[in-house]
């Protein structure tokens, strides 16, 4: 019978006239078909008539949890007798609320009480292992997951152990565990994790081989394409990075890598197309402007960078983006005066940026401006850079070694006392 027809038939019935078996049948059908509110209505009725019955409590609380009514569920559990299942449900709620210490105690209490229910025991163990991992007790988590795996070897229990080993940076143990137990599990998450472990052990060929297996098992595993891109060259790297963007949507770092690869392979139209796509489809923000200005710099299209710079004041809100834009403009003499004025307005924002020293030198080579020279000196002192313009310094008391002499009668010979 169609679920809507069943619902119409149910609405004609008096709920109090149905026996428990009938009620549970309707409840389960409604729950399975996503009619949680209707399922809750039946669960509440059963609970109100059987408040000491564990199954009645569990189903009612489970319905409440699925509807996000955790506070109501906790009240029911607080007023109910403590059983392995009710304690387990309390643990689930507290874990979801990130009250991990409380959740752990509930699961431990449930573990002590549970008997003859292997599924519940296993569920409790899994929850405890996740909590131990979350709070940093990785050894306890690993012990639990090894125990679960040894009792029931399957893909999921294998994954749990492998995940622990990788998170604990036990990469050699992770590889050995895979070799011993995991080669028959054709699962993308497993091969990706082991590829990561091999990568950390600097066994890059083995890592790449497992990344290729990962995308063979799941051709939409975006992170595998990302790693393959960084491990490849030329057209292959381009293919992997483009696939990653297709699946993932965007990544500033990947766009920067693709820009360099397109330039390397002389695919300049692809760079232009990428800039157009980024600005039009992803909108204007710090990241898209950084991607675009970096790409246009590779094409030496400084006029376009200037147009973007003058149209978007947001550039001046981010020091890294501002430095990249001004560096690009400073590389062409026609824009030096403009860059000089921008630098003087934004010196404090720029002075810690990597490109700033190069920008200042580009300006000074053309203008010999004293303010720019002072900025250069400031950066050299701040970053302990050897001065490039000794001839411009006041060196009344400088020795031939280039250091300031403490002796006013110094003859600038090698025997003088220098700082």
Short mmCIF file of C-alpha atoms in Angstrom, two decimals:
data_model
loop_
_atom_site.label_atom_id
_atom_site.label_comp_id
_atom_site.label_asym_id
_atom_site.label_seq_id
_atom_site.Cartn_x
_atom_site.Cartn_y
_atom_site.Cartn_z
CA UNK A 1 0.00 0.00 0.00
CA UNK A 2 1.18 3.51 -0.82
CA UNK A 3 2.40 5.40 2.27
CA UNK A 4 -0.11 8.21 1.71
CA UNK A 5 -2.97 5.74 1.46
CA UNK A 6 -1.70 4.01 4.59
CA UNK A 7 -1.60 7.34 6.40
CA UNK A 8 -5.21 8.05 5.38
CA UNK A 9 -6.29 4.66 6.69
CA UNK A 10 -4.38 5.24 9.93
CA UNK A 11 -6.07 8.62 10.46
CA UNK A 12 -9.44 6.87 10.44
CA UNK A 13 -8.42 4.66 13.36
CA UNK A 14 -8.64 5.34 17.09
CA UNK A 15 -5.09 4.95 18.38
CA UNK A 16 -6.33 3.71 21.78
CA UNK A 17 -8.10 0.82 20.09
CA UNK A 18 -4.91 -0.56 18.53
CA UNK A 19 -2.82 -3.16 20.30
CA UNK A 20 0.91 -2.66 20.83
CA UNK A 21 1.97 -4.82 17.93
CA UNK A 22 -0.23 -2.81 15.54
CA UNK A 23 1.04 0.46 16.97
CA UNK A 24 4.67 -0.59 16.60
CA UNK A 25 4.05 -1.68 13.02
CA UNK A 26 2.59 1.74 12.11
CA UNK A 27 5.36 3.51 14.04
CA UNK A 28 8.12 1.66 12.20
CA UNK A 29 6.54 2.22 8.77
CA UNK A 30 6.11 5.94 9.41
CA UNK A 31 9.67 6.27 10.72
CA UNK A 32 11.13 4.39 7.74
CA UNK A 33 9.24 6.67 5.34
CA UNK A 34 10.41 9.86 7.04
CA UNK A 35 7.14 10.67 8.81
CA UNK A 36 8.98 11.22 12.10
CA UNK A 37 6.31 13.42 13.70
CA UNK A 38 3.68 10.77 13.09
CA UNK A 39 6.06 8.09 14.37
CA UNK A 40 6.66 10.21 17.48
CA UNK A 41 2.94 10.47 18.11
CA UNK A 42 2.71 6.68 18.34
CA UNK A 43 5.95 6.33 20.34
CA UNK A 44 4.70 8.85 22.90
CA UNK A 45 1.40 6.99 23.25
CA UNK A 46 3.20 3.66 23.80
CA UNK A 47 5.61 5.28 26.30
CA UNK A 48 2.84 6.91 28.34
CA UNK A 49 1.25 3.52 28.78
CA UNK A 50 4.52 1.64 29.43
CA UNK A 51 6.86 4.02 31.25
CA UNK A 52 9.02 1.27 32.74
CA UNK A 53 9.39 -0.63 29.48
CA UNK A 54 12.90 -0.25 28.01
CA UNK A 55 11.82 -0.57 24.38
CA UNK A 56 9.05 2.02 24.85
CA UNK A 57 11.56 4.45 26.35
CA UNK A 58 14.19 3.81 23.67
CA UNK A 59 11.86 4.28 20.70
CA UNK A 60 10.32 7.43 22.15
CA UNK A 61 13.72 8.96 22.93
CA UNK A 62 15.08 7.93 19.54
CA UNK A 63 12.19 9.75 17.84
CA UNK A 64 12.85 12.86 19.91
CA UNK A 65 16.55 12.81 19.02
CA UNK A 66 15.76 12.53 15.31
CA UNK A 67 13.59 15.63 15.62
CA UNK A 68 16.35 17.54 17.40
CA UNK A 69 14.48 17.60 20.71
CA UNK A 70 17.49 16.56 22.80
CA UNK A 71 16.37 18.40 25.95
CA UNK A 72 13.02 16.59 25.95
CA UNK A 73 14.82 13.29 25.36
CA UNK A 74 17.15 13.90 28.32
CA UNK A 75 14.18 14.61 30.61
CA UNK A 76 12.62 11.28 29.63
CA UNK A 77 15.92 9.47 30.21
CA UNK A 78 16.53 11.22 33.54
CA UNK A 79 13.16 10.00 34.81
CA UNK A 80 13.62 6.47 33.48
CA UNK A 81 15.36 3.52 35.07
CA UNK A 82 19.01 3.14 34.08
CA UNK A 83 19.56 0.34 31.59
CA UNK A 84 22.36 -0.23 29.07
CA UNK A 85 20.23 1.17 26.27
CA UNK A 86 19.00 4.26 28.13
CA UNK A 87 22.53 5.04 29.33
CA UNK A 88 23.79 4.58 25.78
CA UNK A 89 21.22 7.07 24.47
CA UNK A 90 22.20 9.58 27.16
CA UNK A 91 25.81 9.17 26.05
CA UNK A 92 24.84 9.79 22.43
CA UNK A 93 23.09 13.06 23.30
CA UNK A 94 25.93 14.35 25.48
CA UNK A 95 28.45 13.38 22.79
CA UNK A 96 26.49 15.32 20.17
CA UNK A 97 26.54 18.32 22.52
CA UNK A 98 30.34 17.87 22.91
CA UNK A 99 30.04 17.16 26.64
CA UNK A 100 32.54 14.39 26.11
CA UNK A 101 33.47 13.65 29.73
CA UNK A 102 29.80 13.19 30.65
CA UNK A 103 29.21 11.08 27.53
CA UNK A 104 32.20 8.89 28.35
CA UNK A 105 30.86 8.17 31.86
CA UNK A 106 27.45 7.22 30.44
CA UNK A 107 29.02 4.82 27.94
CA UNK A 108 31.23 3.27 30.62
CA UNK A 109 28.20 2.73 32.87
CA UNK A 110 26.31 1.15 29.97
CA UNK A 111 29.30 -1.08 29.22
CA UNK A 112 29.30 -2.42 32.79
CA UNK A 113 25.60 -3.30 32.67
CA UNK A 114 25.24 -4.76 29.19
CA UNK A 115 24.85 -8.53 28.87
CA UNK A 116 24.06 -10.84 25.95
CA UNK A 117 23.84 -7.99 23.43
CA UNK A 118 26.88 -8.03 21.17
CA UNK A 119 25.53 -5.32 18.88
CA UNK A 120 25.10 -2.90 21.78
CA UNK A 121 28.51 -3.81 23.20
CA UNK A 122 30.07 -3.07 19.84
CA UNK A 123 28.19 0.23 19.49
CA UNK A 124 29.35 1.33 22.97
CA UNK A 125 32.95 0.43 22.14
CA UNK A 126 32.85 2.43 18.91
CA UNK A 127 31.45 5.49 20.68
CA UNK A 128 34.09 5.23 23.41
CA UNK A 129 36.89 4.94 20.87
CA UNK A 130 35.67 8.10 19.12
CA UNK A 131 35.54 9.99 22.41
CA UNK A 132 39.02 8.83 23.41
CA UNK A 133 40.32 10.03 20.03
CA UNK A 134 38.55 13.36 20.42
CA UNK A 135 39.98 14.02 23.89
CA UNK A 136 43.46 12.87 22.95
CA UNK A 137 43.51 9.45 24.61
CA UNK A 138 44.64 7.85 21.35
CA UNK A 139 46.17 4.75 22.90
CA UNK A 140 42.87 3.85 24.59
CA UNK A 141 41.03 4.44 21.31
CA UNK A 142 43.49 2.26 19.43
CA UNK A 143 43.25 -0.56 21.97
CA UNK A 144 39.46 -0.56 21.68
CA UNK A 145 39.54 -0.53 17.87
CA UNK A 146 42.10 -3.33 17.72
CA UNK A 147 39.88 -5.37 20.06
CA UNK A 148 36.78 -4.74 17.93
CA UNK A 149 38.66 -5.62 14.74
CA UNK A 150 40.06 -8.86 16.16
CA UNK A 151 36.56 -9.89 17.24
CA UNK A 152 34.91 -8.93 13.97
CA UNK A 153 37.16 -8.36 10.95
CA UNK A 154 35.42 -6.27 8.29
CA UNK A 155 35.97 -3.11 6.27
CA UNK A 156 34.61 -0.74 8.90
CA UNK A 157 36.50 -2.18 11.87
CA UNK A 158 39.66 -2.18 9.72
CA UNK A 159 39.10 1.49 8.86
CA UNK A 160 38.72 2.41 12.51
CA UNK A 161 42.12 0.93 13.39
CA UNK A 162 43.80 2.44 10.33
CA UNK A 163 42.32 5.87 11.08
CA UNK A 164 43.71 5.73 14.64
CA UNK A 165 47.17 4.71 13.43
CA UNK A 166 47.35 7.54 10.89
CA UNK A 167 46.07 10.12 13.38
CA UNK A 168 48.76 8.99 15.82
CA UNK A 169 51.42 9.33 13.08
CA UNK A 170 52.18 5.60 13.38
CA UNK A 171 52.73 5.44 9.63
CA UNK A 172 54.94 2.35 9.53
CA UNK A 173 52.45 0.44 11.69
CA UNK A 174 49.62 1.64 9.44
CA UNK A 175 51.42 0.32 6.35
CA UNK A 176 52.14 -3.04 8.01
CA UNK A 177 48.53 -3.31 9.20
CA UNK A 178 47.36 -2.71 5.63
CA UNK A 179 49.80 -5.26 4.18
CA UNK A 180 48.72 -7.89 6.69
CA UNK A 181 44.95 -7.40 6.70
CA UNK A 182 43.79 -4.80 4.21
CA UNK A 183 44.82 -5.70 0.69
CA UNK A 184 41.56 -7.51 0.03
CA UNK A 185 39.50 -4.46 1.00
CA UNK A 186 38.93 -2.55 -2.25
CA UNK A 187 37.92 0.67 -0.54
CA UNK A 188 38.94 4.21 -1.56
CA UNK A 189 39.16 5.56 2.00
CA UNK A 190 41.55 2.76 2.96
CA UNK A 191 43.89 3.17 -0.01
CA UNK A 192 43.91 6.95 0.42
CA UNK A 193 44.88 6.65 4.10
CA UNK A 194 47.68 4.22 3.30
CA UNK A 195 48.83 6.48 0.44
CA UNK A 196 49.09 9.28 2.98
CA UNK A 197 51.12 7.04 5.30
CA UNK A 198 53.53 6.14 2.50
CA UNK A 199 53.83 9.82 1.62
CA UNK A 200 54.85 10.63 5.20
CA UNK A 201 57.43 7.84 4.99
CA UNK A 202 58.75 9.45 1.75
CA UNK A 203 57.90 6.37 -0.31
CA UNK A 204 56.33 8.45 -3.06
CA UNK A 205 56.02 5.81 -5.76
CA UNK A 206 54.03 3.55 -3.46
CA UNK A 207 51.95 6.53 -2.34
CA UNK A 208 51.14 7.47 -5.93
CA UNK A 209 50.23 3.89 -6.81
CA UNK A 210 47.69 3.79 -3.99
CA UNK A 211 46.30 7.18 -4.97
CA UNK A 212 45.67 5.79 -8.44
CA UNK A 213 43.90 2.81 -6.83
CA UNK A 214 41.84 5.26 -4.80
CA UNK A 215 40.41 6.97 -7.88
CA UNK A 216 39.94 3.59 -9.53
CA UNK A 217 37.71 2.57 -6.61
CA UNK A 218 36.01 5.97 -6.44
CA UNK A 219 36.49 8.33 -9.37
CA UNK A 220 35.02 11.22 -7.37
CA UNK A 221 37.50 11.08 -4.49
CA UNK A 222 38.61 14.71 -4.79
CA UNK A 223 41.48 14.67 -2.26
CA UNK A 224 43.21 11.89 -4.21
CA UNK A 225 43.24 14.06 -7.34
CA UNK A 226 44.71 16.92 -5.30
CA UNK A 227 47.60 14.79 -4.05
CA UNK A 228 48.16 13.29 -7.49
CA UNK A 229 48.37 16.80 -8.90
CA UNK A 230 51.17 17.73 -6.52
CA UNK A 231 52.99 14.47 -7.29
CA UNK A 232 52.78 14.85 -11.09
CA UNK A 233 54.14 17.14 -13.78
CA UNK A 234 52.96 18.84 -16.94
CA UNK A 235 49.71 17.71 -18.52
CA UNK A 236 49.13 14.96 -15.96
CA UNK A 237 49.33 17.44 -13.10
CA UNK A 238 47.00 19.78 -14.98
CA UNK A 239 44.49 16.95 -15.50
CA UNK A 240 44.47 16.02 -11.80
CA UNK A 241 44.16 19.61 -10.59
CA UNK A 242 41.37 20.35 -13.07
CA UNK A 243 39.53 17.23 -11.93
CA UNK A 244 39.95 18.29 -8.31
CA UNK A 245 38.38 21.68 -9.06
CA UNK A 246 35.57 20.00 -10.99
CA UNK A 247 34.73 17.90 -7.91
CA UNK A 248 35.67 20.27 -5.10
CA UNK A 249 34.55 23.58 -6.58
CA UNK A 250 37.42 25.88 -5.70
CA UNK A 251 40.83 26.11 -4.07
CA UNK A 252 43.12 29.14 -4.15
CA UNK A 253 46.22 26.98 -3.91
CA UNK A 254 45.14 24.77 -6.81
CA UNK A 255 44.38 27.78 -9.00
CA UNK A 256 47.87 29.13 -8.28
CA UNK A 257 49.40 25.74 -9.17
CA UNK A 258 47.40 25.58 -12.40
CA UNK A 259 48.48 29.09 -13.37
CA UNK A 260 52.14 28.07 -13.12
CA UNK A 261 51.48 24.84 -15.04
CA UNK A 262 49.54 26.60 -17.80
CA UNK A 263 52.38 29.09 -18.19
CA UNK A 264 54.95 26.29 -18.19
CA UNK A 265 53.08 24.50 -20.98
CA UNK A 266 52.35 27.79 -22.81
CA UNK A 267 48.56 27.43 -22.46
CA UNK A 268 48.01 31.16 -22.07
CA UNK A 269 44.39 31.10 -23.22
CA UNK A 270 43.62 28.72 -20.37
CA UNK A 271 45.00 31.28 -17.92
CA UNK A 272 42.77 33.99 -19.40
CA UNK A 273 39.76 31.67 -19.34
CA UNK A 274 40.50 30.77 -15.72
CA UNK A 275 40.62 34.44 -14.68
CA UNK A 276 37.31 35.12 -16.42
CA UNK A 277 35.70 32.07 -14.84
CA UNK A 278 36.99 32.82 -11.34
CA UNK A 279 35.81 36.44 -11.34
CA UNK A 280 32.45 35.75 -12.99
CA UNK A 281 31.38 32.53 -11.29
CA UNK A 282 33.05 32.79 -7.88
CA UNK A 283 32.48 36.51 -7.38
CA UNK A 284 34.81 39.21 -6.13
CA UNK A 285 36.63 38.55 -2.87
CA UNK A 286 40.17 38.44 -1.50
CA UNK A 287 40.83 34.93 -2.84
CA UNK A 288 39.48 35.43 -6.35
CA UNK A 289 41.35 38.71 -6.74
CA UNK A 290 44.59 37.07 -5.57
CA UNK A 291 44.12 34.24 -8.07
CA UNK A 292 43.34 36.67 -10.89
CA UNK A 293 46.15 39.16 -10.23
CA UNK A 294 48.67 36.33 -9.90
CA UNK A 295 47.45 34.85 -13.21
CA UNK A 296 47.56 38.20 -15.05
CA UNK A 297 51.08 38.77 -13.73
CA UNK A 298 52.18 35.56 -15.42
CA UNK A 299 50.78 36.97 -18.67
CA UNK A 300 52.47 40.36 -18.13
CA UNK A 301 49.05 41.99 -18.54
CA UNK A 302 49.81 44.84 -16.15
CA UNK A 303 47.16 47.17 -17.56
CA UNK A 304 44.45 44.67 -16.57
CA UNK A 305 45.93 44.42 -13.07
CA UNK A 306 45.83 48.21 -12.82
CA UNK A 307 42.17 48.22 -13.86
CA UNK A 308 41.30 45.58 -11.26
CA UNK A 309 43.27 47.47 -8.60
CA UNK A 310 41.50 50.78 -9.23
CA UNK A 311 38.06 49.14 -9.38
CA UNK A 312 38.22 47.09 -6.16
CA UNK A 313 39.12 48.84 -2.90
CA UNK A 314 38.87 45.47 -1.14
CA UNK A 315 42.45 44.86 -2.30
CA UNK A 316 43.68 47.28 0.37
CA UNK A 317 41.96 45.28 3.10
CA UNK A 318 44.42 42.38 2.77
CA UNK A 319 48.17 42.99 3.02
CA UNK A 320 49.18 39.89 1.01
CA UNK A 321 46.84 40.76 -1.85
CA UNK A 322 47.93 44.40 -1.80
CA UNK A 323 51.61 43.40 -1.90
CA UNK A 324 51.05 41.06 -4.85
CA UNK A 325 49.15 43.74 -6.79
CA UNK A 326 51.76 46.44 -6.16
CA UNK A 327 54.62 44.06 -6.97
CA UNK A 328 52.97 43.29 -10.31
CA UNK A 329 52.51 47.00 -11.08
CA UNK A 330 56.04 47.91 -9.91
CA UNK A 331 57.52 45.60 -12.51
CA UNK A 332 56.47 48.01 -15.26
CA UNK A 333 57.94 51.52 -15.22
CA UNK A 334 54.76 53.19 -16.47
CA UNK A 335 53.10 52.45 -13.12
CA UNK A 336 56.00 53.29 -10.79
CA UNK A 337 54.69 56.72 -9.75
CA UNK A 338 51.29 55.21 -8.97
CA UNK A 339 52.88 52.40 -6.95
CA UNK A 340 55.06 54.90 -5.07
CA UNK A 341 52.01 56.84 -3.91
CA UNK A 342 50.19 53.65 -2.89
CA UNK A 343 53.20 52.45 -0.92
CA UNK A 344 53.47 55.74 0.97
CA UNK A 345 49.78 55.46 1.91
CA UNK A 346 50.03 51.81 2.98
CA UNK A 347 53.54 51.41 4.36
CA UNK A 348 52.44 50.20 7.81
CA UNK A 349 50.17 47.56 6.30
CA UNK A 350 52.82 46.33 3.87
CA UNK A 351 56.07 46.36 5.82
CA UNK A 352 55.85 42.74 7.03
CA UNK A 353 54.93 41.33 3.62
CA UNK A 354 57.35 39.07 1.75
CA UNK A 355 57.20 41.03 -1.53
CA UNK A 356 57.53 44.47 0.03
CA UNK A 357 61.34 44.71 -0.09
CA UNK A 358 61.29 43.90 -3.80
CA UNK A 359 58.54 46.47 -4.42
CA UNK A 360 60.55 49.18 -2.64
CA UNK A 361 63.69 48.39 -4.63
CA UNK A 362 61.73 48.45 -7.90
CA UNK A 363 60.49 51.94 -7.01
CA UNK A 364 63.84 53.25 -5.78
CA UNK A 365 65.70 52.11 -8.90
CA UNK A 366 63.48 54.46 -10.93
CA UNK A 367 62.74 57.36 -8.55
CA UNK A 368 65.63 57.58 -6.02
CA UNK A 369 62.97 58.84 -3.61
CA UNK A 370 64.31 59.51 -0.08
CA UNK A 371 61.17 58.28 1.66
CA UNK A 372 61.39 55.00 -0.24
CA UNK A 373 65.08 54.76 0.69
CA UNK A 374 64.13 55.16 4.35
CA UNK A 375 61.53 52.42 4.00
CA UNK A 376 64.20 50.16 2.49
CA UNK A 377 66.54 50.87 5.42
CA UNK A 378 63.74 50.14 7.88
CA UNK A 379 63.01 46.79 6.24
CA UNK A 380 66.71 45.91 6.12
CA UNK A 381 67.10 46.54 9.84
CA UNK A 382 63.85 44.77 10.69
CA UNK A 383 64.66 41.69 8.59
CA UNK A 384 68.45 41.79 9.06
CA UNK A 385 69.03 42.28 5.33
CA UNK A 386 72.51 43.51 4.31
CA UNK A 387 72.15 47.12 3.00
CA UNK A 388 72.39 47.46 -0.76
CA UNK A 389 73.21 51.16 -0.85
CA UNK A 390 76.26 51.78 1.33
CA UNK A 391 77.16 54.84 -0.71
CA UNK A 392 73.96 56.53 0.47
CA UNK A 393 74.67 56.04 4.18
CA UNK A 394 76.31 58.63 6.45
CA UNK A 395 79.62 56.83 7.14
CA UNK A 396 81.77 59.41 8.95
CA UNK A 397 82.98 56.77 11.38
CA UNK A 398 82.83 53.66 9.17
CA UNK A 399 85.88 51.46 8.74
CA UNK A 400 86.94 49.69 5.60
CA UNK A 401 85.18 46.64 7.00
CA UNK A 402 81.87 48.50 6.79
CA UNK A 403 81.24 48.55 10.55
CA UNK A 404 80.97 51.60 12.75
CA UNK A 405 84.14 52.42 14.70
CA UNK A 406 84.02 53.32 18.39
CA UNK A 407 87.38 55.12 18.26
CA UNK A 408 87.15 58.75 17.09
CA UNK A 409 90.89 58.73 16.23
CA UNK A 410 90.55 55.62 14.07
CA UNK A 411 92.52 55.65 10.83
CA UNK A 412 90.17 53.09 9.29
CA UNK A 413 92.79 50.41 9.28
CA UNK A 414 92.23 46.76 10.09
CA UNK A 415 93.53 47.16 13.64
CA UNK A 416 90.70 49.48 14.73
CA UNK A 417 88.06 48.52 17.26
CA UNK A 418 84.77 47.81 15.49
CA UNK A 419 81.23 47.18 16.65
#
